[in-house]
Short mmCIF file of C-alpha atoms in Angstrom, two decimals:
data_model
loop_
_atom_site.label_atom_id
_atom_site.label_comp_id
_atom_site.label_asym_id
_atom_site.label_seq_id
_atom_site.Cartn_x
_atom_site.Cartn_y
_atom_site.Cartn_z
CA MET A 1 1.05 -7.31 -13.95
CA SER A 2 4.63 -8.51 -13.30
CA PHE A 3 7.18 -8.80 -10.53
CA ASP A 4 10.10 -7.38 -9.82
CA ARG A 5 11.82 -5.44 -7.21
CA ASN A 6 12.71 -2.28 -8.87
CA LEU A 7 11.58 0.85 -6.57
CA LYS A 8 7.79 1.46 -6.91
CA ILE A 9 6.40 4.83 -5.71
CA ALA A 10 2.75 4.60 -4.90
CA PRO A 11 0.90 7.81 -3.82
CA SER A 12 -1.86 7.60 -1.63
CA ILE A 13 -5.23 9.34 -2.80
CA LEU A 14 -6.13 9.65 0.97
CA SER A 15 -3.70 13.34 0.30
CA ALA A 16 -5.59 14.13 -2.84
CA ASP A 17 -8.29 16.34 -3.60
CA PHE A 18 -11.46 14.63 -3.01
CA ALA A 19 -13.45 16.61 -5.13
CA ASN A 20 -11.75 15.86 -8.17
CA PHE A 21 -9.92 12.44 -7.74
CA GLY A 22 -10.04 11.11 -11.85
CA ALA A 23 -7.80 14.22 -12.54
CA GLU A 24 -5.61 14.05 -9.09
CA ILE A 25 -4.78 10.50 -10.29
CA GLU A 26 -4.21 10.98 -14.02
CA ALA A 27 -2.12 14.09 -12.70
CA VAL A 28 0.14 11.95 -10.62
CA GLU A 29 0.36 9.17 -13.09
CA ALA A 30 1.62 11.63 -15.22
CA GLN A 31 4.33 12.96 -13.09
CA GLY A 32 6.02 9.58 -12.38
CA ALA A 33 3.68 7.28 -10.02
CA ASP A 34 4.13 3.88 -10.41
CA TRP A 35 1.02 2.72 -8.37
CA ILE A 36 -2.30 4.04 -7.06
CA HIS A 37 -2.39 3.24 -3.46
CA VAL A 38 -6.58 3.45 -2.32
CA ASP A 39 -6.99 3.54 1.72
CA VAL A 40 -10.23 1.98 2.32
CA MET A 41 -11.34 2.81 6.18
CA ASP A 42 -14.56 2.21 7.91
CA GLY A 43 -14.38 3.63 10.87
CA HIS A 44 -14.44 0.59 13.29
CA PHE A 45 -11.15 -0.88 12.36
CA VAL A 46 -9.17 2.16 12.26
CA PRO A 47 -10.67 5.62 13.50
CA ASN A 48 -11.62 6.84 10.42
CA LEU A 49 -13.75 6.86 7.48
CA THR A 50 -13.15 6.81 3.59
CA PHE A 51 -14.21 5.04 0.48
CA GLY A 52 -16.23 2.22 -0.18
CA PRO A 53 -16.70 -0.06 -3.95
CA PRO A 54 -18.64 2.26 -5.92
CA LEU A 55 -15.78 5.13 -5.13
CA VAL A 56 -13.23 2.57 -6.16
CA LYS A 57 -15.06 1.72 -9.33
CA ALA A 58 -15.28 5.24 -10.20
CA ILE A 59 -11.65 5.95 -10.61
CA ARG A 60 -10.47 2.98 -11.90
CA LYS A 61 -10.82 4.20 -15.41
CA HIS A 62 -8.48 6.73 -14.81
CA ILE A 63 -5.99 4.19 -13.34
CA LYS A 64 -3.24 3.33 -15.78
CA THR A 65 -0.86 1.55 -13.57
CA VAL A 66 -1.33 -0.50 -10.44
CA MET A 67 -4.49 -0.39 -8.31
CA ASP A 68 -3.53 -1.41 -4.76
CA VAL A 69 -6.34 -1.15 -2.69
CA HIS A 70 -5.60 -1.33 1.03
CA LEU A 71 -8.48 -2.67 3.28
CA MET A 72 -8.31 -1.10 6.74
CA ILE A 73 -11.66 -2.62 7.23
CA ALA A 74 -13.18 -5.54 9.59
CA PRO A 75 -14.84 -8.37 8.74
CA VAL A 76 -13.14 -7.77 5.36
CA ASP A 77 -14.48 -11.13 3.42
CA PRO A 78 -17.96 -10.28 2.74
CA TYR A 79 -16.63 -7.17 1.05
CA ILE A 80 -13.72 -8.71 -1.35
CA ASP A 81 -15.69 -9.38 -4.26
CA ALA A 82 -17.29 -6.11 -4.22
CA PHE A 83 -13.63 -4.65 -4.16
CA ALA A 84 -12.24 -7.12 -6.98
CA ASP A 85 -15.54 -6.37 -9.07
CA ALA A 86 -14.82 -2.60 -8.64
CA GLY A 87 -11.10 -3.03 -10.11
CA ALA A 88 -8.48 -3.87 -7.43
CA ASP A 89 -5.08 -4.95 -9.12
CA VAL A 90 -4.06 -5.68 -5.30
CA LEU A 91 -6.12 -6.23 -2.17
CA THR A 92 -4.80 -5.87 0.82
CA ALA A 93 -6.12 -7.08 4.11
CA HIS A 94 -4.82 -6.78 7.70
CA LEU A 95 -3.82 -9.62 9.73
CA GLU A 96 -5.42 -8.22 12.94
CA ALA A 97 -8.76 -7.78 11.08
CA GLY A 98 -10.48 -11.50 11.68
CA PRO A 99 -9.38 -14.47 12.89
CA HIS A 100 -9.17 -16.73 9.73
CA ILE A 101 -6.65 -14.60 7.52
CA HIS A 102 -5.77 -17.57 5.47
CA ARG A 103 -9.37 -18.14 4.53
CA THR A 104 -9.05 -14.23 3.82
CA LEU A 105 -5.80 -14.82 1.91
CA GLN A 106 -7.56 -17.51 -0.01
CA ALA A 107 -10.77 -15.50 -1.18
CA ILE A 108 -8.80 -12.51 -2.47
CA ARG A 109 -6.78 -14.74 -4.95
CA GLY A 110 -10.22 -16.50 -5.67
CA ALA A 111 -11.43 -13.23 -6.82
CA GLY A 112 -8.28 -13.00 -9.16
CA CYS A 113 -6.76 -10.15 -7.17
CA LYS A 114 -2.95 -10.18 -6.16
CA ALA A 115 -3.25 -10.96 -2.32
CA GLY A 116 -1.64 -8.48 0.22
CA LEU A 117 -1.35 -8.73 3.82
CA ALA A 118 -0.54 -6.05 6.41
CA LEU A 119 0.37 -5.60 9.60
CA ASN A 120 0.32 -3.47 11.96
CA PRO A 121 3.12 -1.37 13.55
CA GLY A 122 2.48 -4.00 17.47
CA THR A 123 2.28 -6.92 15.44
CA PRO A 124 5.24 -9.44 15.57
CA ILE A 125 6.74 -10.54 11.73
CA ASP A 126 6.83 -14.32 12.86
CA ALA A 127 2.89 -13.97 12.52
CA VAL A 128 3.18 -14.18 8.53
CA ASP A 129 5.69 -17.22 8.72
CA HIS A 130 3.19 -19.87 7.40
CA LEU A 131 0.99 -17.43 5.37
CA LEU A 132 4.31 -16.69 2.71
CA ASP A 133 3.10 -19.01 0.08
CA MET A 134 -0.78 -17.53 0.25
CA VAL A 135 0.30 -13.75 -0.67
CA ASP A 136 1.86 -11.57 -3.27
CA LEU A 137 2.39 -8.43 -1.12
CA ILE A 138 3.17 -7.80 2.61
CA CYS A 139 2.72 -4.24 3.74
CA VAL A 140 4.32 -3.14 6.85
CA MET A 141 2.43 -0.40 8.43
CA THR A 142 4.91 2.28 9.76
CA VAL A 143 2.51 4.42 11.49
CA ASN A 144 -0.46 3.60 13.14
CA PRO A 145 -3.37 2.72 10.67
CA GLY A 146 -6.23 5.55 10.06
CA PHE A 147 -4.90 9.00 9.05
CA GLY A 148 -2.69 10.29 6.74
CA GLY A 149 0.68 12.55 8.04
CA GLN A 150 1.47 10.61 11.03
CA LYS A 151 5.02 10.44 12.24
CA PHE A 152 7.28 7.11 11.05
CA ILE A 153 7.87 4.59 13.59
CA HIS A 154 11.37 3.76 13.34
CA SER A 155 11.57 -0.10 15.03
CA GLN A 156 9.50 -1.09 11.49
CA ILE A 157 12.90 -0.79 9.98
CA ALA A 158 14.23 -3.84 11.95
CA LYS A 159 10.84 -5.89 11.19
CA VAL A 160 11.16 -5.35 7.26
CA GLU A 161 15.01 -6.91 7.71
CA LYS A 162 13.59 -9.82 9.13
CA LEU A 163 10.68 -10.11 6.39
CA ARG A 164 13.19 -9.66 3.69
CA ALA A 165 15.25 -12.72 4.89
CA MET A 166 11.82 -14.46 5.68
CA ILE A 167 10.93 -14.07 2.15
CA GLY A 168 13.93 -15.43 0.52
CA ASP A 169 13.43 -15.64 -3.57
CA ARG A 170 9.77 -15.64 -3.19
CA PRO A 171 8.38 -13.39 -5.67
CA ILE A 172 6.55 -11.41 -2.72
CA HIS A 173 6.48 -7.61 -2.76
CA ILE A 174 7.06 -5.69 0.68
CA GLU A 175 5.26 -2.48 0.85
CA ILE A 176 6.04 0.37 3.36
CA ASP A 177 3.06 2.43 4.72
CA GLY A 178 3.18 5.18 6.45
CA GLY A 179 5.63 8.53 7.11
CA ILE A 180 7.42 8.07 3.83
CA THR A 181 9.57 10.98 2.68
CA PRO A 182 13.22 11.55 0.97
CA GLU A 183 14.44 10.72 4.99
CA THR A 184 12.87 7.66 5.66
CA ALA A 185 12.33 6.05 2.21
CA PRO A 186 15.98 5.05 1.82
CA LEU A 187 15.55 3.16 5.42
CA MET A 188 13.07 1.19 3.99
CA ARG A 189 14.81 0.31 0.56
CA ALA A 190 17.78 -0.53 2.52
CA ALA A 191 16.15 -2.88 4.76
CA GLY A 192 14.18 -4.68 1.62
CA ALA A 193 11.13 -3.27 0.52
CA ASP A 194 10.18 -2.16 -2.64
CA VAL A 195 6.85 -0.52 -2.70
CA LEU A 196 6.49 3.08 -0.70
CA VAL A 197 3.40 4.45 0.10
CA ALA A 198 3.28 8.09 0.21
CA GLY A 199 0.82 10.40 0.61
CA SER A 200 1.31 14.20 1.88
CA ALA A 201 4.96 13.84 0.39
CA VAL A 202 4.06 13.31 -2.86
CA PHE A 203 0.97 15.69 -2.83
CA LYS A 204 2.12 18.28 -1.08
CA GLY A 205 2.71 21.54 -2.95
CA GLY A 206 0.74 20.58 -5.88
CA SER A 207 -2.64 20.78 -7.56
CA VAL A 208 -4.47 19.35 -10.87
CA ALA A 209 -3.74 22.98 -12.12
CA ASP A 210 0.03 22.94 -10.92
CA PRO A 211 1.22 19.43 -10.98
CA ALA A 212 4.73 19.62 -11.40
CA PRO A 213 5.37 19.61 -7.80
CA TYR A 214 4.00 15.87 -7.79
CA GLY A 215 6.50 15.11 -10.47
CA ALA A 216 9.55 16.81 -7.78
CA ASN A 217 8.22 14.87 -4.52
CA ILE A 218 8.22 11.72 -6.51
CA ARG A 219 11.88 12.22 -7.94
CA ALA A 220 13.05 13.41 -4.37
CA ILE A 221 11.88 10.11 -2.67
CA ARG A 222 13.30 8.46 -5.80
CA THR A 223 16.46 9.57 -5.93
CA SER A 224 17.03 9.46 -2.31
CA CYS A 225 17.04 5.80 -2.83
CA ASP A 226 19.16 5.54 -5.78
CA THR A 227 22.57 5.72 -4.49
CA LEU A 228 21.40 2.25 -2.64
CA VAL A 229 20.79 0.49 -5.77
#
C-alpha cells in the first residue's frame, strides 16, 4: 500500500446489500472504487451494531484494493489483533474511544496495519498535534458516527484545512467520512482530503445485478473534484 495524495473513493459497505457482501464488493471495485471502507460499530461507543472480525475476515478474499477498517468501538485495544488477523490494511481507532490513544496506535502498527486516527465532529484538531508521527491516516468525521445517510457538517471544512497545514509533507492520508456527495466532495478535496468515504452516494440506484449506477455515482464524485486538480 504505497502513499500518494491522488483522490481515492472508498465506498462504505454499510450501504451495501448485507446478504451479498462479496458480490457487492467485487461489483463496486469493478466500477472504480479505490478502497473498501468497513464500518465496525459496537452499539456502545456509537448507537449502532454492525460487524465483527469473522465478517471482516470473510470479505477479505473479495477485496482486491485496500480494506479500510474503521473501528467505532470502545475499548479498542483488545480487538486490534483480531481485526489485523482478519486482513485489515488500515485500522482506524477513534481518539475519543479510550484514554491511551498513543498506545492504541502503537499496537495497530505493531499488528502490521497502517494506523488510522478518527476524530468526531466536536473534537478539536489540535488533539492530534502530538500524534502525527504515529499515524498513517487521519479520518475526520463530517457526521456524528453511528449511522449512514446523515447530512454533512460544514464546520469540519476549516478543521480539515488546519489539519492539512499541520501535516505538511508527512505521508499521512486525510480521510473524510460522512455525507460525501458530488456537492460536498469538492469542498473536502479543496480543503486537503485525499480519501473520501461514501456510502449511500455510491450504492444508490444500483445492485449486483445492475452495477452500472455504482460506476456512475463514483464518477460523479470524482468528476466533481477534477476541476480542483
